[in-house]
Coordinates of C-alpha atoms in Angstrom, one line a residue:
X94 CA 130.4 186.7 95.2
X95 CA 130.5 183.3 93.6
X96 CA 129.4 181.7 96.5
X97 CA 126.6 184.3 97.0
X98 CA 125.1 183.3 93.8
X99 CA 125.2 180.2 94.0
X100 CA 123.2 180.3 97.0
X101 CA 120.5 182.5 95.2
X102 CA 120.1 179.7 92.8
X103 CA 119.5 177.0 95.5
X104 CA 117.2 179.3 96.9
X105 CA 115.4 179.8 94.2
X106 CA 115.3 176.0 93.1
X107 CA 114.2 175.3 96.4
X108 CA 111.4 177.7 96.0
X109 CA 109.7 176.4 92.9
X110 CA 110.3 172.9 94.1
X111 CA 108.2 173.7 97.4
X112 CA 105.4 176.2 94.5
X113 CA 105.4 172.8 92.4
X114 CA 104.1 170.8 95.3
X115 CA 107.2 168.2 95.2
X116 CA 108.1 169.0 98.5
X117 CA 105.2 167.8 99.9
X118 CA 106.5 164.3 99.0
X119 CA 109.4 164.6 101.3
X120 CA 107.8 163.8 104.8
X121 CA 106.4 160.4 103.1
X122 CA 109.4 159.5 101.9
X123 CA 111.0 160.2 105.6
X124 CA 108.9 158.2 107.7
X125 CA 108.3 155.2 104.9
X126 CA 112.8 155.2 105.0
X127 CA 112.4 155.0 108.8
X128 CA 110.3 152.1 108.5
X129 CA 112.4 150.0 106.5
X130 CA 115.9 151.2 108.0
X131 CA 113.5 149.8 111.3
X132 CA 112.8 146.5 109.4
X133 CA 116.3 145.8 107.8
X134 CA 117.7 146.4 111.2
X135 CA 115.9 143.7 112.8
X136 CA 116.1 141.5 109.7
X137 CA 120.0 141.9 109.8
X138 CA 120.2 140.8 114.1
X139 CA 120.6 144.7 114.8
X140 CA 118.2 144.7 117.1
X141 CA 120.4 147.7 119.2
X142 CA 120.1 149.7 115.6
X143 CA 116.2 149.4 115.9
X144 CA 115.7 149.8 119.2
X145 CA 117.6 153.6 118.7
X146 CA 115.0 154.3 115.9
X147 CA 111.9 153.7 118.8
X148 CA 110.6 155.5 121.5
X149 CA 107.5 153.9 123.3
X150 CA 106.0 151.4 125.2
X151 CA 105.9 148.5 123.2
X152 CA 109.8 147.5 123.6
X153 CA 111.5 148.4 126.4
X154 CA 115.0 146.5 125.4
X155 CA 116.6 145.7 122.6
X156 CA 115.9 141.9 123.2
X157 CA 112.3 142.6 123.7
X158 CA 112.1 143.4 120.0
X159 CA 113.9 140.6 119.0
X160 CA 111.8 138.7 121.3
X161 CA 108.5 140.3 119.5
X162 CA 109.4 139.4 116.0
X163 CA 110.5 136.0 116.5
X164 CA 107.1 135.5 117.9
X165 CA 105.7 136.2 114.6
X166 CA 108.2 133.9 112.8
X167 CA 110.5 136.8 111.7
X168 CA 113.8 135.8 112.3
X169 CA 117.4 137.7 111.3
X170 CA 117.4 136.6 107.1
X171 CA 113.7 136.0 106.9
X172 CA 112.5 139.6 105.5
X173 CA 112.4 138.9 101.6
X174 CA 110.4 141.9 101.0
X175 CA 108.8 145.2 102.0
X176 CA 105.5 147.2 100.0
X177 CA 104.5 149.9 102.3
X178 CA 100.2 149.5 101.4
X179 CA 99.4 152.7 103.2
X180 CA 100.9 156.0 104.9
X181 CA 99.2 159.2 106.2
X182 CA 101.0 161.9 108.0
X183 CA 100.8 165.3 109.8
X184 CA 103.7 167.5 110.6
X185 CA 103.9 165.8 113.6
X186 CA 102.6 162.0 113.5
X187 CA 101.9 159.5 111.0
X188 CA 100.9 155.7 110.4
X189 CA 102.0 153.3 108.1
X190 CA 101.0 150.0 106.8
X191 CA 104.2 147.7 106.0
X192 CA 103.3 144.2 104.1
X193 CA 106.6 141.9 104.9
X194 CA 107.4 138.9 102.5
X195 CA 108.3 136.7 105.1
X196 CA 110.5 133.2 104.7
X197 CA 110.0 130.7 107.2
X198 CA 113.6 128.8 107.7
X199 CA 114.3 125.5 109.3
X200 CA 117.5 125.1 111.1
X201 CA 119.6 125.2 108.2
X202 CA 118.8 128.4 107.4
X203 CA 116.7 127.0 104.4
X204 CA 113.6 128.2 103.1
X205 CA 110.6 126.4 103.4
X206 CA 107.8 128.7 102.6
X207 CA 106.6 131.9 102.6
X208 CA 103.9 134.7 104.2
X209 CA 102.7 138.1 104.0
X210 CA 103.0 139.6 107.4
X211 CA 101.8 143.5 108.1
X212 CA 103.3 145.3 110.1
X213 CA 101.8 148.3 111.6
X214 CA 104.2 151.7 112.6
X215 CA 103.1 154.6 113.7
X216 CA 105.7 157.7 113.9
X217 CA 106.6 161.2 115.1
X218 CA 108.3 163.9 114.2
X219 CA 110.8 165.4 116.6
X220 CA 114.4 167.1 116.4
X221 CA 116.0 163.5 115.6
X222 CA 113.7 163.3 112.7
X223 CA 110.8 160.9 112.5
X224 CA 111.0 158.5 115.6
X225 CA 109.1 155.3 115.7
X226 CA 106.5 155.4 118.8
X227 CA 104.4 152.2 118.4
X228 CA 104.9 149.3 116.8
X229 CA 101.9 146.1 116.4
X230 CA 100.6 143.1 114.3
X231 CA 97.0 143.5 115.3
X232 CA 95.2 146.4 113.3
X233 CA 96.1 149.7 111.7
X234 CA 97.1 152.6 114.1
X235 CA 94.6 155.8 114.2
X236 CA 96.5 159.2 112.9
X237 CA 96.2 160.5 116.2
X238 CA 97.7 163.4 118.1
X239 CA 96.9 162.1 122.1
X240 CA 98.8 159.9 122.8
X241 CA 102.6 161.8 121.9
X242 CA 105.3 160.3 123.5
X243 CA 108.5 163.0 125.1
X244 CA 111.7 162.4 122.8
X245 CA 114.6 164.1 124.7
X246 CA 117.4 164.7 123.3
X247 CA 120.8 164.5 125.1
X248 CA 122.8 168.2 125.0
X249 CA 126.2 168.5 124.4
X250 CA 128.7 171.4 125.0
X251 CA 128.2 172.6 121.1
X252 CA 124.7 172.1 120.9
X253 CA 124.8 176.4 120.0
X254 CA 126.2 174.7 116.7
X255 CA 122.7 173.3 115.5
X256 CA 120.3 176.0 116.9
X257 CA 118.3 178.4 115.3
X258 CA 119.3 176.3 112.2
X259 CA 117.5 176.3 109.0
X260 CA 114.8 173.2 108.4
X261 CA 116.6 170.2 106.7
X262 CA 114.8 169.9 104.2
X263 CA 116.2 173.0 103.2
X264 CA 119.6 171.7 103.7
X265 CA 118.9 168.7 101.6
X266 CA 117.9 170.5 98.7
X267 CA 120.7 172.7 98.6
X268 CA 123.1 170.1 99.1
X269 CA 122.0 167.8 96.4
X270 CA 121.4 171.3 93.9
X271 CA 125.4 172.3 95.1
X272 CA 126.6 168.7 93.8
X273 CA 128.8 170.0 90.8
X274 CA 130.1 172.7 93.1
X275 CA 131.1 170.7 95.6
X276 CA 132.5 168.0 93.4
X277 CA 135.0 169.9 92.7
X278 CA 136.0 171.1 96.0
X279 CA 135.9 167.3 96.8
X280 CA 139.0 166.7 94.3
X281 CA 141.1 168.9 95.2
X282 CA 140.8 167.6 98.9
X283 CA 142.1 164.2 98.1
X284 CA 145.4 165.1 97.9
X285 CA 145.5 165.1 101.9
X286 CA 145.1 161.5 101.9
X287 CA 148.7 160.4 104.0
X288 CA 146.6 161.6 107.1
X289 CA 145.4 160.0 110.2
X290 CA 141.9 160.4 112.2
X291 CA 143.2 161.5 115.7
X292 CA 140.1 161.8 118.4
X293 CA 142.6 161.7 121.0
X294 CA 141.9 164.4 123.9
X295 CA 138.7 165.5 122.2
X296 CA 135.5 165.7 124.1
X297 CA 132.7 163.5 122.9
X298 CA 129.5 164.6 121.0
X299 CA 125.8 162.8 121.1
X300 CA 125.5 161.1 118.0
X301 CA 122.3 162.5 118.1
X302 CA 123.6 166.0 117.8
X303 CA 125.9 164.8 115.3
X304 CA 123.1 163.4 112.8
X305 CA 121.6 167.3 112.7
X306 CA 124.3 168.7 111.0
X307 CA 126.2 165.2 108.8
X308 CA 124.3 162.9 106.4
X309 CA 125.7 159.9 104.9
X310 CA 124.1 158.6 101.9
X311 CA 125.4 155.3 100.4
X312 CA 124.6 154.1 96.9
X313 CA 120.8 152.8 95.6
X314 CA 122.0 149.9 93.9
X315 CA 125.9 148.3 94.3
X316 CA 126.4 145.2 92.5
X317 CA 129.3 142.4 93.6
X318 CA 132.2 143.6 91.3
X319 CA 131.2 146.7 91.2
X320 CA 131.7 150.3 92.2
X321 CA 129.8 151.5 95.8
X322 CA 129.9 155.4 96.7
X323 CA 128.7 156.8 100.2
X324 CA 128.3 160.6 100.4
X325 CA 129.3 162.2 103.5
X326 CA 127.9 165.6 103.2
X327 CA 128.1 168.3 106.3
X328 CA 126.8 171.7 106.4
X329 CA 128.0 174.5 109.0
X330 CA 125.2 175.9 110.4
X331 CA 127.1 178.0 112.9
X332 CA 128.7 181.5 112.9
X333 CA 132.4 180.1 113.2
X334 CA 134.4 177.5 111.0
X335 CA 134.4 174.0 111.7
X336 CA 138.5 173.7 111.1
X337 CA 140.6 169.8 110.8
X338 CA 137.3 168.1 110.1
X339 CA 137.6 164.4 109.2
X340 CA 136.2 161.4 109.1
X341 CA 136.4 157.6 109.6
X342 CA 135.2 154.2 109.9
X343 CA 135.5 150.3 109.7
X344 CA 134.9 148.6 106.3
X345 CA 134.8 144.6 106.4
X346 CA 136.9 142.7 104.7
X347 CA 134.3 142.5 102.1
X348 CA 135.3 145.2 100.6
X349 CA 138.1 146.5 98.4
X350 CA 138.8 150.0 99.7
X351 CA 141.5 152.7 99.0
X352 CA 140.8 155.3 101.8
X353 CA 138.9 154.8 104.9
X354 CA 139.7 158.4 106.2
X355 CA 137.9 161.7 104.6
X356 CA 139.4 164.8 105.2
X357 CA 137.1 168.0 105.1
X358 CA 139.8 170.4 106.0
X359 CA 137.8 173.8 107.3
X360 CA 134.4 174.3 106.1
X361 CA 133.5 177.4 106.6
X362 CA 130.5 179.2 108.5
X363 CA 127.1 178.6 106.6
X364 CA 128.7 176.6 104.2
X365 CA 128.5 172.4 103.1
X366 CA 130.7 170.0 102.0
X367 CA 131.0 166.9 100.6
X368 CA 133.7 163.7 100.3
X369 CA 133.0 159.9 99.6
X370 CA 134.1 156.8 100.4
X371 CA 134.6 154.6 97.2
X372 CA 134.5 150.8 97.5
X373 CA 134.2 147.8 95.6
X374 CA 132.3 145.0 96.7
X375 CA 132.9 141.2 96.6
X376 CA 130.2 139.6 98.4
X377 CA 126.3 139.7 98.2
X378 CA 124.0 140.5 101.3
X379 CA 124.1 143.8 103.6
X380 CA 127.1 145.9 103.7
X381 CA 127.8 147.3 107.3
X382 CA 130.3 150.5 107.4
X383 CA 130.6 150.4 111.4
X384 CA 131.6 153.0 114.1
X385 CA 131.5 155.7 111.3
X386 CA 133.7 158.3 113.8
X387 CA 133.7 162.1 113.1
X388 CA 136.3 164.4 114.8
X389 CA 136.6 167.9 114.4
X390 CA 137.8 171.8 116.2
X391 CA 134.9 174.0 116.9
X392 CA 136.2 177.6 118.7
X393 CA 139.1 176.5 119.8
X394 CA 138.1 173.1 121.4
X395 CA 138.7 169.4 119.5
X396 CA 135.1 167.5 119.6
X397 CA 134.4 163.5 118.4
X398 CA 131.3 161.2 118.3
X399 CA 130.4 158.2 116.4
X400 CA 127.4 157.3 114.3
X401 CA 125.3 154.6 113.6
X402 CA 126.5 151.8 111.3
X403 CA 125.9 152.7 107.5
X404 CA 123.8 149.7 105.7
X405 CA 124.5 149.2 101.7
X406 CA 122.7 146.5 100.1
X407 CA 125.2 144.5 98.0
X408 CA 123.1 142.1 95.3

């Protein structure tokens, strides 16, 4: 019963939020994060990253975007900035107008000066989320419906798991509103920490399918010295439990870290949970939590996949 309620309230949060007009904001926010998730990859020489965001014509290897940039004297360190000037969107496509800080470097990796360089995206909306589909220096990009590009996405054996499954921005909403609750469930979890992450015999799962159902939010703001969290939160959209659910991945040695396993234990049909990695930091520059690897049971049968790396600014 108490989870029943709790669930009415969501709903109804989520309600006046979308009456309010507030939800409108979330597609902007979306495709304007996609951009500069794009951008930092390529700033940070992780042109692979980048190249998994994009779907289109304009690069057709990761070394082609690499190749691109450094043509317009962005190298891997040089992005000091990003302002995105301008974005319009549909529910499927939209354009965006990014204006890069630029540092040109000499050999040394030293700064000798400085330029505004735009950048212009344009993106659609697909199962994965938004996907970049062009990408140029020359002139804005029209908001445009002819020229869509065909995102497939790769099935895997439990792909049943994430159909017919509510939109997630839904998901988001109620995960974020279920914080206290799930706080608590959180604690009383920790006490499994003596446990490994075995994927051993399991059968792998797209990272793609894996990224409909997980989301892994690091801190805003981590200062050196000072405490980083990143929220793994995964909601059940089946019919049946998700049972021995864990995850883990590689933290540099940058970091001061207690536990680099999470155990989720069974979370049960319809449900979400949450668990976080804690961390303190002792270096400046662009955290990477690498191979982020989830393993879990699913009717019977043992499933794993990995992620992409997790980026957490570190000033």
């Amino acid at each position: 019963m108490r989870h029943l309620n709790l669930f009415l309230v969501l709903f109804i949060l989520f309600l006046s939020t979308y009456v309010s007009g507030c939800s409108s904001q979330e597609p902007s926010e979306a495709v304007n994060e996609t951009v500069k998730q794009f951008l930092e990859a390529v700033n940070t020489d992780n042109c692979n990253v980048a190249y998994n965001m994009y779907e289109g014509k304009d690069f057709l290897a990761p070394a082609s975007i690499e190749l691109s940039f450094k043509n317009k004297d962005f190298s891997a360190g040089s992005l000091k900035n990003v302002v995105i000037s301008s974005e319009e969107h549909t529910d499927v496509v939209a354009v965006v107008t990014a204006q890069c800080t630029v540092a040109k470097l000499d050999d040394g990796d030293n700064e000798i000066e400085r330029k505004i360089l735009p950048i212009y995206f344009k993106l659609q909306n697909s199962e994965l989320g938004w996907i970049i589909t062009r990408v140029t220096f020359t002139a804005p990009l029209e908001l445009s419906e002819d020229d869509l590009v065909t995102i497939e996405v790769q099935e895997t054996p439990v792909d049943s798991i994430t159909e017919n499954s509510v939109p997630l921005t839904i998901f988001s909403v109620m995960l974020f509103g279920s914080g206290i609750y799930l706080d608590r469930k959180e604690k009383q979890k920790r006490k499994k920490n003596g446990k490994t992450v075995d994927i051993s015999n399991a059968t792998p799962m797209a990272k793609e399918s894996l990224a409909q159902f997980i989301r892994m939010v690091p801190s805003q703001q981590v200062a050196v010295g000072g405490k980083g969290i990143i929220d793994v939160w995964v909601k059940n959209f089946s019919q049946q439990p998700y049972e021995n659910f864990a995850v883990k991945a590689k933290f540099p040695n940058t970091v001061d870290i207690k536990d680099i396993s999470l155990f989720f234990g069974t979370i049960p049909a319809g449900q979400a949970a949450k668990q976080s990695w804690t961390f303190v930091a002792k270096a400046q520059g662009w955290l990477g939590v690498e191979e982020p690897t989830i393993v879990f049971e699913y009717l019977g049968a043992k499933y794993a996949g990995t992620l992409d790396t997790v980026w957490v600014p570190v000033q």
